[in-house]
Amino acid sequence: MTAEIQAEYSLNAGQTWWPVATFEIGTARRFALALQGAGLKERGLPEDVFESFQDRYAARLAAYPQEIFGATWFSSAELSKLMDARLWLSAEDLERVPLHAYDGYTETDTVAAWSAFAQVHETNGHPVRFVVWFEW
């Protein structure tokens, strides 16, 4: 499983969004768990998502309808919800992984880097959001 992750920013207070970066994540399966646990999973793509990302999503969905899923988006402010390491683990993982080792199974350092990236743009008055879909 992979995750397509695009950061978008707005030059005009959220009226028009532009792609500013694409990101990868080490484990898309755990990322999907974290999004679900944080209440950020499967919101769909925003109506005003940048056209090229929408076109790529639509083309992939048309070609592989059984393999594309979990489209969602979240704001930079919502990144903090993904910092709880427990959200990145399945029920089985939570039983077998000792509490002190949770951080070793998560991507919270990646989320912190995304937050720092967003903060640079937002300090200059440009909101940032992240748009995601998953693919088998």
mmCIF file of N, CA, C and O in Angstrom, residues 15-118:
data_model
loop_
_atom_site.group_PDB
_atom_site.id
_atom_site.type_symbol
_atom_site.label_atom_id
_atom_site.label_comp_id
_atom_site.label_asym_id
_atom_site.label_seq_id
_atom_site.Cartn_x
_atom_site.Cartn_y
_atom_site.Cartn_z
ATOM 1 N N GLN A 15 -8.618 30.859 -0.872
ATOM 2 C CA GLN A 15 -9.508 30.954 -2.030
ATOM 3 C C GLN A 15 -9.023 30.092 -3.193
ATOM 4 O O GLN A 15 -9.827 29.515 -3.913
ATOM 5 N N THR A 16 -7.729 30.014 -3.377
ATOM 6 C CA THR A 16 -7.134 29.198 -4.438
ATOM 7 C C THR A 16 -5.962 28.441 -3.844
ATOM 8 O O THR A 16 -5.128 29.034 -3.157
ATOM 9 N N TRP A 17 -5.897 27.141 -4.112
ATOM 10 C CA TRP A 17 -4.831 26.295 -3.564
ATOM 11 C C TRP A 17 -3.867 25.886 -4.659
ATOM 12 O O TRP A 17 -4.276 25.603 -5.782
ATOM 13 N N TRP A 18 -2.584 25.867 -4.298
ATOM 14 C CA TRP A 18 -1.519 25.518 -5.230
ATOM 15 C C TRP A 18 -0.655 24.427 -4.612
ATOM 16 O O TRP A 18 -0.356 24.473 -3.422
ATOM 17 N N PRO A 19 -0.209 23.466 -5.420
ATOM 18 C CA PRO A 19 0.685 22.442 -4.882
ATOM 19 C C PRO A 19 2.033 23.065 -4.534
ATOM 20 O O PRO A 19 2.555 23.889 -5.281
ATOM 21 N N VAL A 20 2.538 22.688 -3.389
ATOM 22 C CA VAL A 20 3.828 23.230 -2.980
ATOM 23 C C VAL A 20 4.829 22.114 -2.726
ATOM 24 O O VAL A 20 6.027 22.323 -2.831
ATOM 25 N N ALA A 21 4.352 20.892 -2.438
ATOM 26 C CA ALA A 21 5.259 19.761 -2.205
ATOM 27 C C ALA A 21 4.479 18.461 -2.249
ATOM 28 O O ALA A 21 3.271 18.439 -2.016
ATOM 29 N N THR A 22 5.177 17.398 -2.572
ATOM 30 C CA THR A 22 4.625 16.057 -2.407
ATOM 31 C C THR A 22 5.495 15.344 -1.394
ATOM 32 O O THR A 22 6.702 15.590 -1.308
ATOM 33 N N PHE A 23 4.873 14.491 -0.624
ATOM 34 C CA PHE A 23 5.584 13.803 0.444
ATOM 35 C C PHE A 23 5.392 12.303 0.346
ATOM 36 O O PHE A 23 4.414 11.823 -0.230
ATOM 37 N N GLU A 24 6.319 11.584 0.923
ATOM 38 C CA GLU A 24 6.217 10.142 1.083
ATOM 39 C C GLU A 24 6.163 9.842 2.571
ATOM 40 O O GLU A 24 6.558 10.660 3.399
ATOM 41 N N ILE A 25 5.675 8.661 2.864
ATOM 42 C CA ILE A 25 5.664 8.219 4.254
ATOM 43 C C ILE A 25 6.118 6.772 4.269
ATOM 44 O O ILE A 25 5.804 6.007 3.353
ATOM 45 N N GLY A 26 6.866 6.409 5.274
ATOM 46 C CA GLY A 26 7.458 5.076 5.339
ATOM 47 C C GLY A 26 6.453 3.949 5.349
ATOM 48 O O GLY A 26 6.659 2.923 4.713
ATOM 49 N N THR A 27 5.383 4.112 6.060
ATOM 50 C CA THR A 27 4.387 3.055 6.155
ATOM 51 C C THR A 27 2.984 3.609 5.964
ATOM 52 O O THR A 27 2.407 4.191 6.870
ATOM 53 N N ALA A 28 2.457 3.411 4.774
ATOM 54 C CA ALA A 28 1.121 3.917 4.454
ATOM 55 C C ALA A 28 0.054 3.223 5.296
ATOM 56 O O ALA A 28 -0.940 3.840 5.670
ATOM 57 N N ARG A 29 0.252 1.947 5.600
ATOM 58 C CA ARG A 29 -0.741 1.220 6.404
ATOM 59 C C ARG A 29 -0.877 1.854 7.781
ATOM 60 O O ARG A 29 -1.973 2.108 8.263
ATOM 61 N N ARG A 30 0.219 2.149 8.408
ATOM 62 C CA ARG A 30 0.173 2.776 9.741
ATOM 63 C C ARG A 30 -0.362 4.218 9.647
ATOM 64 O O ARG A 30 -1.057 4.677 10.547
ATOM 65 N N PHE A 31 -0.030 4.903 8.566
ATOM 66 C CA PHE A 31 -0.544 6.250 8.351
ATOM 67 C C PHE A 31 -2.069 6.215 8.249
ATOM 68 O O PHE A 31 -2.760 7.046 8.842
ATOM 69 N N ALA A 32 -2.601 5.245 7.523
ATOM 70 C CA ALA A 32 -4.059 5.097 7.409
ATOM 71 C C ALA A 32 -4.683 4.829 8.783
ATOM 72 O O ALA A 32 -5.746 5.375 9.102
ATOM 73 N N LEU A 33 -4.031 4.024 9.607
ATOM 74 C CA LEU A 33 -4.517 3.772 10.972
ATOM 75 C C LEU A 33 -4.551 5.065 11.779
ATOM 76 O O LEU A 33 -5.511 5.339 12.496
ATOM 77 N N ALA A 34 -3.479 5.844 11.668
ATOM 78 C CA ALA A 34 -3.397 7.104 12.419
ATOM 79 C C ALA A 34 -4.479 8.078 11.973
ATOM 80 O O ALA A 34 -5.113 8.741 12.804
ATOM 81 N N LEU A 35 -4.696 8.176 10.666
ATOM 82 C CA LEU A 35 -5.748 9.069 10.154
ATOM 83 C C LEU A 35 -7.114 8.642 10.685
ATOM 84 O O LEU A 35 -7.921 9.474 11.104
ATOM 85 N N GLN A 36 -7.357 7.340 10.688
ATOM 86 C CA GLN A 36 -8.630 6.837 11.202
ATOM 87 C C GLN A 36 -8.780 7.168 12.677
ATOM 88 O O GLN A 36 -9.814 7.683 13.112
ATOM 89 N N GLY A 37 -7.756 6.889 13.464
ATOM 90 C CA GLY A 37 -7.802 7.152 14.900
ATOM 91 C C GLY A 37 -7.949 8.621 15.240
ATOM 92 O O GLY A 37 -8.539 8.986 16.257
ATOM 93 N N ALA A 38 -7.439 9.479 14.372
ATOM 94 C CA ALA A 38 -7.511 10.925 14.596
ATOM 95 C C ALA A 38 -8.788 11.536 14.030
ATOM 96 O O ALA A 38 -9.009 12.741 14.145
ATOM 97 N N GLY A 39 -9.627 10.711 13.405
ATOM 98 C CA GLY A 39 -10.867 11.222 12.825
ATOM 99 C C GLY A 39 -10.660 11.996 11.528
ATOM 100 O O GLY A 39 -11.486 12.831 11.163
ATOM 101 N N LEU A 40 -9.580 11.714 10.816
ATOM 102 C CA LEU A 40 -9.253 12.446 9.592
ATOM 103 C C LEU A 40 -9.362 11.587 8.337
ATOM 104 O O LEU A 40 -9.050 12.047 7.246
ATOM 105 N N LYS A 41 -9.814 10.358 8.465
ATOM 106 C CA LYS A 41 -9.835 9.425 7.348
ATOM 107 C C LYS A 41 -11.074 9.610 6.471
ATOM 108 O O LYS A 41 -12.156 9.901 6.964
ATOM 109 N N GLU A 42 -10.880 9.443 5.169
ATOM 110 C CA GLU A 42 -11.934 9.374 4.161
ATOM 111 C C GLU A 42 -12.898 10.560 4.161
ATOM 112 O O GLU A 42 -14.110 10.407 4.100
ATOM 113 N N ARG A 43 -12.355 11.760 4.192
ATOM 114 C CA ARG A 43 -13.152 12.973 4.044
ATOM 115 C C ARG A 43 -13.424 13.274 2.573
ATOM 116 O O ARG A 43 -14.207 14.150 2.256
ATOM 117 N N GLY A 44 -12.742 12.571 1.694
ATOM 118 C CA GLY A 44 -12.804 12.866 0.268
ATOM 119 C C GLY A 44 -11.822 13.975 -0.074
ATOM 120 O O GLY A 44 -11.234 14.599 0.804
ATOM 121 N N LEU A 45 -11.640 14.197 -1.358
ATOM 122 C CA LEU A 45 -10.777 15.302 -1.775
ATOM 123 C C LEU A 45 -11.546 16.608 -1.620
ATOM 124 O O LEU A 45 -12.758 16.647 -1.837
ATOM 125 N N PRO A 46 -10.869 17.673 -1.253
ATOM 126 C CA PRO A 46 -11.565 18.963 -1.190
ATOM 127 C C PRO A 46 -12.056 19.364 -2.577
ATOM 128 O O PRO A 46 -11.425 19.045 -3.582
ATOM 129 N N GLU A 47 -13.177 20.056 -2.622
ATOM 130 C CA GLU A 47 -13.743 20.480 -3.913
ATOM 131 C C GLU A 47 -12.782 21.364 -4.698
ATOM 132 O O GLU A 47 -12.771 21.346 -5.922
ATOM 133 N N ASP A 48 -11.979 22.129 -3.985
ATOM 134 C CA ASP A 48 -11.079 23.072 -4.641
ATOM 135 C C ASP A 48 -9.630 22.582 -4.705
ATOM 136 O O ASP A 48 -8.708 23.369 -4.814
ATOM 137 N N VAL A 49 -9.441 21.246 -4.665
ATOM 138 C CA VAL A 49 -8.094 20.691 -4.762
ATOM 139 C C VAL A 49 -7.479 21.115 -6.097
ATOM 140 O O VAL A 49 -8.194 21.303 -7.092
ATOM 141 N N PHE A 50 -6.157 21.287 -6.104
ATOM 142 C CA PHE A 50 -5.485 21.737 -7.316
ATOM 143 C C PHE A 50 -5.800 20.782 -8.468
ATOM 144 O O PHE A 50 -5.822 19.577 -8.318
ATOM 145 N N GLU A 51 -6.062 21.336 -9.629
ATOM 146 C CA GLU A 51 -6.581 20.589 -10.776
ATOM 147 C C GLU A 51 -5.720 19.387 -11.173
ATOM 148 O O GLU A 51 -6.238 18.313 -11.460
ATOM 149 N N SER A 52 -4.402 19.526 -11.193
ATOM 150 C CA SER A 52 -3.559 18.411 -11.631
ATOM 151 C C SER A 52 -3.650 17.233 -10.669
ATOM 152 O O SER A 52 -3.605 16.077 -11.091
ATOM 153 N N PHE A 53 -3.786 17.514 -9.378
ATOM 154 C CA PHE A 53 -3.924 16.427 -8.400
ATOM 155 C C PHE A 53 -5.282 15.756 -8.579
ATOM 156 O O PHE A 53 -5.384 14.533 -8.558
ATOM 157 N N GLN A 54 -6.329 16.538 -8.781
ATOM 158 C CA GLN A 54 -7.668 15.994 -9.034
ATOM 159 C C GLN A 54 -7.667 15.139 -10.296
ATOM 160 O O GLN A 54 -8.230 14.047 -10.305
ATOM 161 N N ASP A 55 -7.014 15.610 -11.339
ATOM 162 C CA ASP A 55 -6.954 14.865 -12.597
ATOM 163 C C ASP A 55 -6.204 13.545 -12.415
ATOM 164 O O ASP A 55 -6.630 12.511 -12.931
ATOM 165 N N ARG A 56 -5.084 13.580 -11.696
ATOM 166 C CA ARG A 56 -4.316 12.358 -11.449
ATOM 167 C C ARG A 56 -5.128 11.363 -10.633
ATOM 168 O O ARG A 56 -5.157 10.177 -10.932
ATOM 169 N N TYR A 57 -5.829 11.857 -9.616
ATOM 170 C CA TYR A 57 -6.677 10.997 -8.792
ATOM 171 C C TYR A 57 -7.785 10.377 -9.650
ATOM 172 O O TYR A 57 -8.014 9.163 -9.605
ATOM 173 N N ALA A 58 -8.468 11.180 -10.443
ATOM 174 C CA ALA A 58 -9.569 10.691 -11.281
ATOM 175 C C ALA A 58 -9.071 9.655 -12.282
ATOM 176 O O ALA A 58 -9.739 8.636 -12.507
ATOM 177 N N ALA A 59 -7.912 9.885 -12.864
ATOM 178 C CA ALA A 59 -7.357 8.927 -13.824
ATOM 179 C C ALA A 59 -7.005 7.605 -13.148
ATOM 180 O O ALA A 59 -7.295 6.527 -13.671
ATOM 181 N N ARG A 60 -6.387 7.680 -11.986
ATOM 182 C CA ARG A 60 -6.037 6.447 -11.249
ATOM 183 C C ARG A 60 -7.293 5.711 -10.818
ATOM 184 O O ARG A 60 -7.369 4.492 -10.897
ATOM 185 N N LEU A 61 -8.286 6.444 -10.351
ATOM 186 C CA LEU A 61 -9.538 5.839 -9.907
ATOM 187 C C LEU A 61 -10.268 5.175 -11.074
ATOM 188 O O LEU A 61 -10.806 4.072 -10.934
ATOM 189 N N ALA A 62 -10.253 5.812 -12.238
ATOM 190 C CA ALA A 62 -10.907 5.231 -13.415
ATOM 191 C C ALA A 62 -10.186 3.963 -13.878
ATOM 192 O O ALA A 62 -10.819 2.985 -14.257
ATOM 193 N N ALA A 63 -8.871 3.983 -13.823
ATOM 194 C CA ALA A 63 -8.086 2.842 -14.284
ATOM 195 C C ALA A 63 -8.070 1.693 -13.278
ATOM 196 O O ALA A 63 -8.045 0.529 -13.667
ATOM 197 N N TYR A 64 -8.075 2.009 -12.006
ATOM 198 C CA TYR A 64 -7.938 0.990 -10.958
ATOM 199 C C TYR A 64 -8.945 1.236 -9.831
ATOM 200 O O TYR A 64 -8.560 1.515 -8.692
ATOM 201 N N PRO A 65 -10.227 1.123 -10.122
ATOM 202 C CA PRO A 65 -11.240 1.497 -9.122
ATOM 203 C C PRO A 65 -11.190 0.668 -7.831
ATOM 204 O O PRO A 65 -11.576 1.160 -6.780
ATOM 205 N N GLN A 66 -10.698 -0.542 -7.903
ATOM 206 C CA GLN A 66 -10.629 -1.391 -6.710
ATOM 207 C C GLN A 66 -9.368 -1.135 -5.885
ATOM 208 O O GLN A 66 -9.238 -1.651 -4.784
ATOM 209 N N GLU A 67 -8.446 -0.346 -6.417
ATOM 210 C CA GLU A 67 -7.156 -0.147 -5.761
ATOM 211 C C GLU A 67 -6.955 1.250 -5.178
ATOM 212 O O GLU A 67 -5.991 1.498 -4.466
ATOM 213 N N ILE A 68 -7.844 2.169 -5.472
ATOM 214 C CA ILE A 68 -7.725 3.546 -4.994
ATOM 215 C C ILE A 68 -8.769 3.759 -3.897
ATOM 216 O O ILE A 68 -9.940 3.468 -4.090
ATOM 217 N N PHE A 69 -8.345 4.279 -2.761
ATOM 218 C CA PHE A 69 -9.283 4.446 -1.651
ATOM 219 C C PHE A 69 -8.759 5.473 -0.650
ATOM 220 O O PHE A 69 -7.623 5.925 -0.738
ATOM 221 N N GLY A 70 -9.616 5.814 0.301
ATOM 222 C CA GLY A 70 -9.224 6.617 1.451
ATOM 223 C C GLY A 70 -8.887 8.062 1.172
ATOM 224 O O GLY A 70 -8.150 8.685 1.946
ATOM 225 N N ALA A 71 -9.410 8.651 0.108
ATOM 226 C CA ALA A 71 -9.102 10.055 -0.180
ATOM 227 C C ALA A 71 -9.532 10.925 0.999
ATOM 228 O O ALA A 71 -10.612 10.760 1.555
ATOM 229 N N THR A 72 -8.649 11.832 1.375
ATOM 230 C CA THR A 72 -8.920 12.716 2.507
ATOM 231 C C THR A 72 -8.036 13.951 2.426
ATOM 232 O O THR A 72 -7.180 14.057 1.554
ATOM 233 N N TRP A 73 -8.248 14.839 3.343
ATOM 234 C CA TRP A 73 -7.409 16.030 3.465
ATOM 235 C C TRP A 73 -7.451 16.466 4.922
ATOM 236 O O TRP A 73 -8.342 16.096 5.676
ATOM 237 N N PHE A 74 -6.458 17.229 5.304
ATOM 238 C CA PHE A 74 -6.431 17.788 6.657
ATOM 239 C C PHE A 74 -5.576 19.044 6.652
ATOM 240 O O PHE A 74 -4.696 19.212 5.816
ATOM 241 N N SER A 75 -5.888 19.914 7.574
ATOM 242 C CA SER A 75 -5.159 21.180 7.687
ATOM 243 C C SER A 75 -3.872 20.968 8.477
ATOM 244 O O SER A 75 -3.709 19.959 9.172
ATOM 245 N N SER A 76 -2.999 21.923 8.392
ATOM 246 C CA SER A 76 -1.758 21.841 9.168
ATOM 247 C C SER A 76 -2.062 21.849 10.663
ATOM 248 O O SER A 76 -1.358 21.200 11.440
ATOM 249 N N ALA A 77 -3.118 22.532 11.081
ATOM 250 C CA ALA A 77 -3.486 22.552 12.500
ATOM 251 C C ALA A 77 -3.880 21.164 12.990
ATOM 252 O O ALA A 77 -3.710 20.853 14.172
ATOM 253 N N GLU A 78 -4.382 20.337 12.088
ATOM 254 C CA GLU A 78 -4.809 18.987 12.478
ATOM 255 C C GLU A 78 -3.654 17.988 12.546
ATOM 256 O O GLU A 78 -3.837 16.861 13.010
ATOM 257 N N LEU A 79 -2.469 18.385 12.119
ATOM 258 C CA LEU A 79 -1.315 17.490 12.196
ATOM 259 C C LEU A 79 -1.042 17.036 13.629
ATOM 260 O O LEU A 79 -0.602 15.910 13.852
ATOM 261 N N SER A 80 -1.312 17.883 14.592
ATOM 262 C CA SER A 80 -1.047 17.528 15.986
ATOM 263 C C SER A 80 -1.833 16.290 16.411
ATOM 264 O O SER A 80 -1.393 15.540 17.283
ATOM 265 N N LYS A 81 -2.991 16.057 15.786
ATOM 266 C CA LYS A 81 -3.782 14.870 16.105
ATOM 267 C C LYS A 81 -3.052 13.586 15.737
ATOM 268 O O LYS A 81 -3.346 12.523 16.282
ATOM 269 N N LEU A 82 -2.099 13.668 14.810
ATOM 270 C CA LEU A 82 -1.367 12.485 14.354
ATOM 271 C C LEU A 82 -0.118 12.206 15.177
ATOM 272 O O LEU A 82 0.620 11.267 14.885
ATOM 273 N N MET A 83 0.116 12.998 16.211
ATOM 274 C CA MET A 83 1.322 12.828 17.021
ATOM 275 C C MET A 83 1.175 11.783 18.128
ATOM 276 O O MET A 83 2.148 11.422 18.763
ATOM 277 N N ASP A 84 -0.015 11.259 18.334
ATOM 278 C CA ASP A 84 -0.232 10.209 19.330
ATOM 279 C C ASP A 84 0.238 8.881 18.739
ATOM 280 O O ASP A 84 -0.399 8.327 17.839
ATOM 281 N N ALA A 85 1.354 8.366 19.223
ATOM 282 C CA ALA A 85 1.955 7.159 18.668
ATOM 283 C C ALA A 85 1.013 5.958 18.704
ATOM 284 O O ALA A 85 1.083 5.087 17.844
ATOM 285 N N ARG A 86 0.101 5.905 19.656
ATOM 286 C CA ARG A 86 -0.827 4.768 19.743
ATOM 287 C C ARG A 86 -1.722 4.671 18.514
ATOM 288 O O ARG A 86 -2.153 3.586 18.147
ATOM 289 N N LEU A 87 -2.017 5.804 17.878
ATOM 290 C CA LEU A 87 -2.890 5.797 16.710
ATOM 291 C C LEU A 87 -2.273 5.069 15.515
ATOM 292 O O LEU A 87 -2.982 4.633 14.618
ATOM 293 N N TRP A 88 -0.971 4.943 15.503
ATOM 294 C CA TRP A 88 -0.263 4.342 14.380
ATOM 295 C C TRP A 88 -0.185 2.822 14.475
ATOM 296 O O TRP A 88 0.344 2.167 13.580
ATOM 297 N N LEU A 89 -0.705 2.264 15.555
ATOM 298 C CA LEU A 89 -0.575 0.826 15.800
ATOM 299 C C LEU A 89 -1.921 0.120 15.743
ATOM 300 O O LEU A 89 -2.930 0.650 16.218
ATOM 301 N N SER A 90 -1.922 -1.080 15.194
ATOM 302 C CA SER A 90 -3.135 -1.897 15.158
ATOM 303 C C SER A 90 -3.390 -2.463 16.557
ATOM 304 O O SER A 90 -2.522 -2.404 17.442
ATOM 305 N N ALA A 91 -4.559 -3.035 16.749
ATOM 306 C CA ALA A 91 -4.889 -3.659 18.034
ATOM 307 C C ALA A 91 -3.864 -4.743 18.367
ATOM 308 O O ALA A 91 -3.442 -4.866 19.524
ATOM 309 N N GLU A 92 -3.457 -5.524 17.378
ATOM 310 C CA GLU A 92 -2.448 -6.570 17.599
ATOM 311 C C GLU A 92 -1.107 -5.958 17.996
ATOM 312 O O GLU A 92 -0.421 -6.475 18.880
ATOM 313 N N ASP A 93 -0.741 -4.866 17.319
ATOM 314 C CA ASP A 93 0.513 -4.187 17.662
ATOM 315 C C ASP A 93 0.483 -3.685 19.095
ATOM 316 O O ASP A 93 1.463 -3.811 19.834
ATOM 317 N N LEU A 94 -0.646 -3.114 19.490
ATOM 318 C CA LEU A 94 -0.759 -2.560 20.841
ATOM 319 C C LEU A 94 -0.600 -3.648 21.904
ATOM 320 O O LEU A 94 -0.106 -3.370 22.991
ATOM 321 N N GLU A 95 -0.984 -4.872 21.579
ATOM 322 C CA GLU A 95 -0.828 -5.980 22.521
ATOM 323 C C GLU A 95 0.610 -6.465 22.608
ATOM 324 O O GLU A 95 1.063 -6.850 23.673
ATOM 325 N N ARG A 96 1.332 -6.451 21.500
ATOM 326 C CA ARG A 96 2.669 -7.046 21.492
ATOM 327 C C ARG A 96 3.815 -6.050 21.653
ATOM 328 O O ARG A 96 4.896 -6.419 22.075
ATOM 329 N N VAL A 97 3.576 -4.792 21.318
ATOM 330 C CA VAL A 97 4.644 -3.788 21.395
ATOM 331 C C VAL A 97 4.604 -3.117 22.757
ATOM 332 O O VAL A 97 3.571 -2.596 23.171
ATOM 333 N N PRO A 98 5.729 -3.123 23.474
ATOM 334 C CA PRO A 98 5.741 -2.452 24.778
ATOM 335 C C PRO A 98 5.559 -0.943 24.637
ATOM 336 O O PRO A 98 5.992 -0.339 23.649
ATOM 337 N N LEU A 99 4.899 -0.351 25.608
ATOM 338 C CA LEU A 99 4.571 1.079 25.591
ATOM 339 C C LEU A 99 5.790 1.946 25.271
ATOM 340 O O LEU A 99 5.699 2.895 24.496
ATOM 341 N N HIS A 100 6.938 1.622 25.847
ATOM 342 C CA HIS A 100 8.128 2.453 25.640
ATOM 343 C C HIS A 100 8.656 2.379 24.197
ATOM 344 O O HIS A 100 9.467 3.210 23.794
ATOM 345 N N ALA A 101 8.175 1.444 23.403
ATOM 346 C CA ALA A 101 8.669 1.273 22.034
ATOM 347 C C ALA A 101 7.716 1.814 20.968
ATOM 348 O O ALA A 101 8.015 1.736 19.787
ATOM 349 N N TYR A 102 6.592 2.381 21.360
ATOM 350 C CA TYR A 102 5.600 2.847 20.381
ATOM 351 C C TYR A 102 6.202 3.795 19.351
ATOM 352 O O TYR A 102 5.917 3.698 18.169
ATOM 353 N N ASP A 103 7.010 4.736 19.797
ATOM 354 C CA ASP A 103 7.569 5.728 18.871
ATOM 355 C C ASP A 103 8.393 5.088 17.763
ATOM 356 O O ASP A 103 8.476 5.625 16.662
ATOM 357 N N GLY A 104 8.981 3.935 18.019
ATOM 358 C CA GLY A 104 9.771 3.249 17.000
ATOM 359 C C GLY A 104 8.938 2.676 15.868
ATOM 360 O O GLY A 104 9.468 2.310 14.823
ATOM 361 N N TYR A 105 7.639 2.592 16.068
ATOM 362 C CA TYR A 105 6.745 2.029 15.062
ATOM 363 C C TYR A 105 5.917 3.100 14.354
ATOM 364 O O TYR A 105 5.032 2.783 13.577
ATOM 365 N N THR A 106 6.187 4.338 14.622
ATOM 366 C CA THR A 106 5.358 5.422 14.088
ATOM 367 C C THR A 106 6.157 6.310 13.146
ATOM 368 O O THR A 106 7.365 6.146 12.993
ATOM 369 N N GLU A 107 5.464 7.244 12.555
ATOM 370 C CA GLU A 107 6.079 8.247 11.676
ATOM 371 C C GLU A 107 5.862 9.637 12.251
ATOM 372 O O GLU A 107 5.716 10.604 11.511
ATOM 373 N N THR A 108 5.820 9.744 13.573
ATOM 374 C CA THR A 108 5.555 11.053 14.173
ATOM 375 C C THR A 108 6.676 12.053 13.863
ATOM 376 O O THR A 108 6.414 13.254 13.797
ATOM 377 N N ASP A 109 7.896 11.567 13.628
ATOM 378 C CA ASP A 109 8.962 12.496 13.241
ATOM 379 C C ASP A 109 8.685 13.088 11.851
ATOM 380 O O ASP A 109 8.941 14.265 11.603
ATOM 381 N N THR A 110 8.108 12.285 10.976
ATOM 382 C CA THR A 110 7.720 12.777 9.648
ATOM 383 C C THR A 110 6.616 13.822 9.777
ATOM 384 O O THR A 110 6.656 14.864 9.123
ATOM 385 N N VAL A 111 5.644 13.546 10.625
ATOM 386 C CA VAL A 111 4.541 14.495 10.844
ATOM 387 C C VAL A 111 5.082 15.802 11.428
ATOM 388 O O VAL A 111 4.654 16.890 11.034
ATOM 389 N N ALA A 112 6.033 15.706 12.323
ATOM 390 C CA ALA A 112 6.647 16.920 12.887
ATOM 391 C C ALA A 112 7.363 17.723 11.797
ATOM 392 O O ALA A 112 7.314 18.958 11.792
ATOM 393 N N ALA A 113 8.004 17.032 10.861
ATOM 394 C CA ALA A 113 8.663 17.727 9.751
ATOM 395 C C ALA A 113 7.631 18.405 8.852
ATOM 396 O O ALA A 113 7.852 19.531 8.395
ATOM 397 N N TRP A 114 6.504 17.729 8.595
ATOM 398 C CA TRP A 114 5.436 18.356 7.799
ATOM 399 C C TRP A 114 4.924 19.608 8.493
ATOM 400 O O TRP A 114 4.647 20.612 7.860
ATOM 401 N N SER A 115 4.806 19.534 9.801
ATOM 402 C CA SER A 115 4.331 20.676 10.575
ATOM 403 C C SER A 115 5.298 21.858 10.456
ATOM 404 O O SER A 115 4.876 22.999 10.274
ATOM 405 N N ALA A 116 6.593 21.573 10.546
ATOM 406 C CA ALA A 116 7.599 22.631 10.415
ATOM 407 C C ALA A 116 7.544 23.237 9.016
ATOM 408 O O ALA A 116 7.632 24.460 8.852
ATOM 409 N N PHE A 117 7.390 22.392 8.010
ATOM 410 C CA PHE A 117 7.261 22.852 6.627
ATOM 411 C C PHE A 117 6.070 23.800 6.490
ATOM 412 O O PHE A 117 6.168 24.881 5.919
ATOM 413 N N ALA A 118 4.926 23.378 7.019
ATOM 414 C CA ALA A 118 3.707 24.192 6.939
ATOM 415 C C ALA A 118 3.878 25.508 7.690
ATOM 416 O O ALA A 118 3.419 26.556 7.225
#
